PDB file of C-alpha atoms in Angstrom:
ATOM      1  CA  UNK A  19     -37.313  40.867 -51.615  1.00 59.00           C
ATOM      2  CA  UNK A  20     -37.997  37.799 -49.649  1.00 65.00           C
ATOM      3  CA  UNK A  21     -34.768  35.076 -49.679  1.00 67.00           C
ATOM      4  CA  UNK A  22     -35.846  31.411 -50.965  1.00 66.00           C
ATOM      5  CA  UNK A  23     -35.387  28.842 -48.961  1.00 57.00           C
ATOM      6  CA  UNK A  24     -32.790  26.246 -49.715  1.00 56.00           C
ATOM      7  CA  UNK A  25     -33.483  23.326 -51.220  1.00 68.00           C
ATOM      8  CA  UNK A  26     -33.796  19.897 -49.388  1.00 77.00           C
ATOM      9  CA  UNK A  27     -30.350  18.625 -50.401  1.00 82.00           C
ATOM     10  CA  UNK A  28     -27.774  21.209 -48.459  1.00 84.00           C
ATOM     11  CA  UNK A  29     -29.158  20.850 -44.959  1.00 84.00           C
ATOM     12  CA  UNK A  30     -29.293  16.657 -45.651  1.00 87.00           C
ATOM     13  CA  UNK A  31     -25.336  17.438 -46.702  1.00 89.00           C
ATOM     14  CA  UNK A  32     -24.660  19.218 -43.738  1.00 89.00           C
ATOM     15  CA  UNK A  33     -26.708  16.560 -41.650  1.00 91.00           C
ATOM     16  CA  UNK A  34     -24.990  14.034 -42.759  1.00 92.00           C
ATOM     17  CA  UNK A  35     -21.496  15.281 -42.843  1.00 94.00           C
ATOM     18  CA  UNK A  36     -21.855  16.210 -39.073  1.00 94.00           C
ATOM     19  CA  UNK A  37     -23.078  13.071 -38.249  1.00 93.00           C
ATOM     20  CA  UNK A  38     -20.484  10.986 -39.743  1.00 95.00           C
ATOM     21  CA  UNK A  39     -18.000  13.511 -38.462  1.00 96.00           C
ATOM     22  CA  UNK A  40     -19.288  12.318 -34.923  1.00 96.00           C
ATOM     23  CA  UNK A  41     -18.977   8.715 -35.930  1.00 96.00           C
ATOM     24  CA  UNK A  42     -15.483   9.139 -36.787  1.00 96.00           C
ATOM     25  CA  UNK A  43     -14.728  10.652 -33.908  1.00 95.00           C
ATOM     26  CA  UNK A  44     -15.958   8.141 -31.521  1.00 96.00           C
ATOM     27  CA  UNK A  45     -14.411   5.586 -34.030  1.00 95.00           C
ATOM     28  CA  UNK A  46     -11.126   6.939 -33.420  1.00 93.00           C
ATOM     29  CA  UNK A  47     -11.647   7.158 -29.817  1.00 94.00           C
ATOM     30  CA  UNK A  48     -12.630   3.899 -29.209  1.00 94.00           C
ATOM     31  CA  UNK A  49     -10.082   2.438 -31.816  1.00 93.00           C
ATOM     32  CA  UNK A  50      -6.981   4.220 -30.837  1.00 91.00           C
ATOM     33  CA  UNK A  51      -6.283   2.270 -27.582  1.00 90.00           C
ATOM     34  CA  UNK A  52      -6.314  -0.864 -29.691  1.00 91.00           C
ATOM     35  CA  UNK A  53      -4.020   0.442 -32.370  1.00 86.00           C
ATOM     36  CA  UNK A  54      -1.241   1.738 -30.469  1.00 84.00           C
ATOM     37  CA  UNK A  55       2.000  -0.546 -30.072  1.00 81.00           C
ATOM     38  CA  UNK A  56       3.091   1.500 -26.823  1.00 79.00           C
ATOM     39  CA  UNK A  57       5.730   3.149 -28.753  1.00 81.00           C
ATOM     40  CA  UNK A  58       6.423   6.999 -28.594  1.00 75.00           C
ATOM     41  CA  UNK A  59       6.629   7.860 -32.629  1.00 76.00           C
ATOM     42  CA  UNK A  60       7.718  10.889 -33.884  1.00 74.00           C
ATOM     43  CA  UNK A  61       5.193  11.749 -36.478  1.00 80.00           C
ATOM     44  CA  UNK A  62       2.391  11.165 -38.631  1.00 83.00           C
ATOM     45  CA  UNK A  63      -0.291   9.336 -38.052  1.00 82.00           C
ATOM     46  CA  UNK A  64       0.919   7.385 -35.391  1.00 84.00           C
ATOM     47  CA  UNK A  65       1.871  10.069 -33.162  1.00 87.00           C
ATOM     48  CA  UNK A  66      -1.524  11.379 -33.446  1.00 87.00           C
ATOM     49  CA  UNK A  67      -3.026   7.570 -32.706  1.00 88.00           C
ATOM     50  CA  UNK A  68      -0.657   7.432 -29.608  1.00 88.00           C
ATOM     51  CA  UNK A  69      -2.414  10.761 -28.132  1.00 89.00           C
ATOM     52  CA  UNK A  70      -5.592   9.616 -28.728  1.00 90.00           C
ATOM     53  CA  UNK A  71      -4.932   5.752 -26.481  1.00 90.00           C
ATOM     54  CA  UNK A  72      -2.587   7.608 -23.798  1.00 90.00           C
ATOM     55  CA  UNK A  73      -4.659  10.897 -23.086  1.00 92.00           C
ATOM     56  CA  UNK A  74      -8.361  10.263 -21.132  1.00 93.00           C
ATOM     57  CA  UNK A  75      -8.853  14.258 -21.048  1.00 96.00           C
ATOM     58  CA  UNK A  76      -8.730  14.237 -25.124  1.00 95.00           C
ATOM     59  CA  UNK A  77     -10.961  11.005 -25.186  1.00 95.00           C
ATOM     60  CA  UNK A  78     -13.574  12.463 -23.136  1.00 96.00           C
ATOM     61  CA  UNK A  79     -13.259  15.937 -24.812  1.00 97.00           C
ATOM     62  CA  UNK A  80     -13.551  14.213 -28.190  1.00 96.00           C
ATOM     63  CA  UNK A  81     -16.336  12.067 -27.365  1.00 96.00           C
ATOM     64  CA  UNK A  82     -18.060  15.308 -26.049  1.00 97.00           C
ATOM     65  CA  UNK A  83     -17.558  16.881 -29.277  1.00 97.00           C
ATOM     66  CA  UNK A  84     -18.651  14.129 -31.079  1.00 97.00           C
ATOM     67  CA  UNK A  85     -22.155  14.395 -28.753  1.00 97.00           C
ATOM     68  CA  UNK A  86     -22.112  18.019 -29.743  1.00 96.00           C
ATOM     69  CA  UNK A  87     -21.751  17.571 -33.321  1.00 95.00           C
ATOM     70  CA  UNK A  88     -24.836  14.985 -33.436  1.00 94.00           C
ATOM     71  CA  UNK A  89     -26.977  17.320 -31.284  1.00 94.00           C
ATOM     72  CA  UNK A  90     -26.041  19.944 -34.193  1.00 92.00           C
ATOM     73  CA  UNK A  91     -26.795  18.224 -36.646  1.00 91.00           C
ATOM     74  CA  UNK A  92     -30.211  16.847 -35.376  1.00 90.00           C
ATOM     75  CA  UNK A  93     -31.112  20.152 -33.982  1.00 90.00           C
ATOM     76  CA  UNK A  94     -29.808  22.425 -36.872  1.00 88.00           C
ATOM     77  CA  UNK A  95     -29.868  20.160 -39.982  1.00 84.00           C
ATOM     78  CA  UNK A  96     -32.544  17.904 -39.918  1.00 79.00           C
ATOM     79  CA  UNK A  97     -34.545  17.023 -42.827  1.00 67.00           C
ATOM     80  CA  UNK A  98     -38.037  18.658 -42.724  1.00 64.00           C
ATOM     81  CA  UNK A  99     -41.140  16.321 -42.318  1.00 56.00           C
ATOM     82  CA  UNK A 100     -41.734  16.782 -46.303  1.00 51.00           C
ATOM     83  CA  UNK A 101     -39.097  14.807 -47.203  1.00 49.00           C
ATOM     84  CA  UNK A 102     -39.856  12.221 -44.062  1.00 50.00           C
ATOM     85  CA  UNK A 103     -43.018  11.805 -45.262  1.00 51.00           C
ATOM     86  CA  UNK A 104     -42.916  10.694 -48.587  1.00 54.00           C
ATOM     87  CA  UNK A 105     -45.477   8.748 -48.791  1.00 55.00           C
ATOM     88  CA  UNK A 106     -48.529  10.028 -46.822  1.00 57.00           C
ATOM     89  CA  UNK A 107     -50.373  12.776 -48.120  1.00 62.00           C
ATOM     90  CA  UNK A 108     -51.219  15.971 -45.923  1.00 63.00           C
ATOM     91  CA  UNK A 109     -54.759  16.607 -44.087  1.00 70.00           C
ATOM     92  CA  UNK A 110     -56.718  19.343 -45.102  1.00 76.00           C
ATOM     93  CA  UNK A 111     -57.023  21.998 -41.911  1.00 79.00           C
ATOM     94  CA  UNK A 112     -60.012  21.264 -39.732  1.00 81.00           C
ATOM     95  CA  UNK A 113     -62.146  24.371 -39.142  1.00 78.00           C
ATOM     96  CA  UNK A 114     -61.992  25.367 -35.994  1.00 77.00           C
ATOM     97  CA  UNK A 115     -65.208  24.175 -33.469  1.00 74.00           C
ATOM     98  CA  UNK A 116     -68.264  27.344 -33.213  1.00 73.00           C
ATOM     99  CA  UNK A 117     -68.129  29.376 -31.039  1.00 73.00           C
ATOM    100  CA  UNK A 118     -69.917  29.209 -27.605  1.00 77.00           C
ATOM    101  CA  UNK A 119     -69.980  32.592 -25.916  1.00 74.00           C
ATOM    102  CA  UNK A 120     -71.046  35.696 -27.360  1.00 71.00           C
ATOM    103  CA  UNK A 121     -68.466  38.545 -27.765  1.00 63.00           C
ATOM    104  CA  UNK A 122     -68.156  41.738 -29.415  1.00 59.00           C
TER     105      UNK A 122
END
């Protein structure tokens, strides 16, 4: 029994949730170094922020995960050309040119 494909609005979820996934994690790369106060807290969300502005190896790990996650998400979940191309209707198959040579 052959499987049905999924319909076109679970891969655009998936697309889109890893792509804004990546966003936010470039957002909170590039916004933690502005948001810290230099002080050491002990928990929360501020403890967290204060990793992300003191530590370059999570930055750059986290901003490669981030590229990873868009690559994913392109390569993976991308919307097929149906629902790109909304508004153009499909060409009919060309036949293919006679043959030239004469073959069994």
């Amino acid at each position: 029994m052959p499987i049905p494909l999924p319909s076109g609005w679970f891969p655009r979820l998936l697309f889109r949730f890893c792509f804004l996934s990546a966003v936010l994690l470039v957002g909170v790369v590039l916004l933690a170094p502005l948001l810290d106060d230099g002080t050491s807290p002990t928990e929360g969300v501020g403890r967290m922020l204060g990793l992300f502005a003191r530590d370059a190896t999570l930055r750059r790990t986290a901003v490669a995960s981030a590229v990873g996650l868009a690559v994913s998400a392109v390569v993976f979940f991308r919307p097929s050309s149906r629902f790109l191309s909304r508004g153009r209707q499909p060409q009919p198959p060309q036949a293919p040119p006679p043959p030239t040579i004469a073959g069994a």
